[in-house]
XYZ file of C-alpha atoms in Angstrom:
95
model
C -5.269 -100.549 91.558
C -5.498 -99.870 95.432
C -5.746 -102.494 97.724
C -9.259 -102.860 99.120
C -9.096 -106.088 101.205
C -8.776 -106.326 105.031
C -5.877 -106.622 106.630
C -5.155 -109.198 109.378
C -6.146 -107.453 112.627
C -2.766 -108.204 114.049
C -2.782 -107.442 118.191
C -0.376 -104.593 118.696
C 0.319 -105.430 122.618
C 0.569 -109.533 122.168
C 2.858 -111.079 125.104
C 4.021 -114.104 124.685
C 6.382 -116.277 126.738
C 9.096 -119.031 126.887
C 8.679 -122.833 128.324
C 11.917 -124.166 129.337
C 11.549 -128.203 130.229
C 14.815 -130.094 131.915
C 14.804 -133.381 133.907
C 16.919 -135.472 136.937
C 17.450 -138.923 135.824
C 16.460 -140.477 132.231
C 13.559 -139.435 130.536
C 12.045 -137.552 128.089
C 9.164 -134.898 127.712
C 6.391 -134.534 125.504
C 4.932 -131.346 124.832
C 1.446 -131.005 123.289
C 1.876 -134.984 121.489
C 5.340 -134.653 120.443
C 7.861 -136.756 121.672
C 11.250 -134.286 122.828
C 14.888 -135.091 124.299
C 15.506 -132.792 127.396
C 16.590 -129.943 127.499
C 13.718 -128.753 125.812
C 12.226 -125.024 125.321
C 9.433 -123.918 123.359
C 9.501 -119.797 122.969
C 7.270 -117.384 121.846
C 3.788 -119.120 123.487
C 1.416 -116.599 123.595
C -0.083 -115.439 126.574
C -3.046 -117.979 127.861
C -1.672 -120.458 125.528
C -2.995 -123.983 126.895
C 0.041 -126.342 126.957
C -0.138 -130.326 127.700
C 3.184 -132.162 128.320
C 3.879 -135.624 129.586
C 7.019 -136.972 131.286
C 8.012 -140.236 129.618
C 10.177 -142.285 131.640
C 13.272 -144.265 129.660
C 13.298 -148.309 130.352
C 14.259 -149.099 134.163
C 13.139 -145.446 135.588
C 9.875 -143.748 136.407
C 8.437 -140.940 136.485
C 8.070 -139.084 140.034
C 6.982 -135.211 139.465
C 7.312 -131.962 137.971
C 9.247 -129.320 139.921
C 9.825 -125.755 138.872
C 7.174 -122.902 138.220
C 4.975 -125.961 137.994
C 5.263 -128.799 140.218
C 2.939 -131.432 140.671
C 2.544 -135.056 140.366
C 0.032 -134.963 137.796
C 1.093 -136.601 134.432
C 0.232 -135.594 131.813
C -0.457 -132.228 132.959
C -2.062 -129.004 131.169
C -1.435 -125.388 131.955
C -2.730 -122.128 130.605
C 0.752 -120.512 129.517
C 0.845 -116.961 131.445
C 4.213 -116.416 132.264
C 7.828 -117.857 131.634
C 8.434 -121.454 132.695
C 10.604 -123.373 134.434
C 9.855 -127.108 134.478
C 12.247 -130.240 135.731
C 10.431 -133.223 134.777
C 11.956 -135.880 137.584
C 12.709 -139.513 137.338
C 14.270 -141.947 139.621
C 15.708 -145.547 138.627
C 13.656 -148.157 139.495
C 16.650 -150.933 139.963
């Protein structure tokens, strides 16, 4: 018997990219609510993917900012995914 169903209308021109996280000092990242060790990449985001991440300081250091494609001070901080990234998530000891 043929098949008669629909098939998933797959996008034939998708882009999608690659989210590289690294860090100064002692911390961690979390990416969308899940805690990560740095160095950290998530690959194949699609294109206009939102993405939330967090730096998480270890005990005795804080977080400063994000540097990279991205750098602010905001924290946690959301982006709409449209391009490779390059993110240092930057702590400093606070003894």
């Amino acid at each position: 018997m043929p098949f008669t169903g629909r098939l998933p209308n797959f996008e034939q021109n998708s882009v999608y990219y690659r989210v590289d996280f690294k860090k100064t000092g002692n911390g961690r990242i979390k990416v969308d609510g899940v805690l990560h060790d740095l160095p950290y990449s998530v690959t194949n985001v699609p294109a206009g993917t939102p993405m939330t991440f967090e730096g998480v300081p270890d005990s005795g250091w804080h977080f400063v900012n994000f540097t990279g494609t991205t750098s602010d001070a905001t924290n946690p901080k959301t982006i709409n995914v449209n391009g490779n990234e390059d993110i240092t998530a930057n702590f400093v000891s606070v003894r």
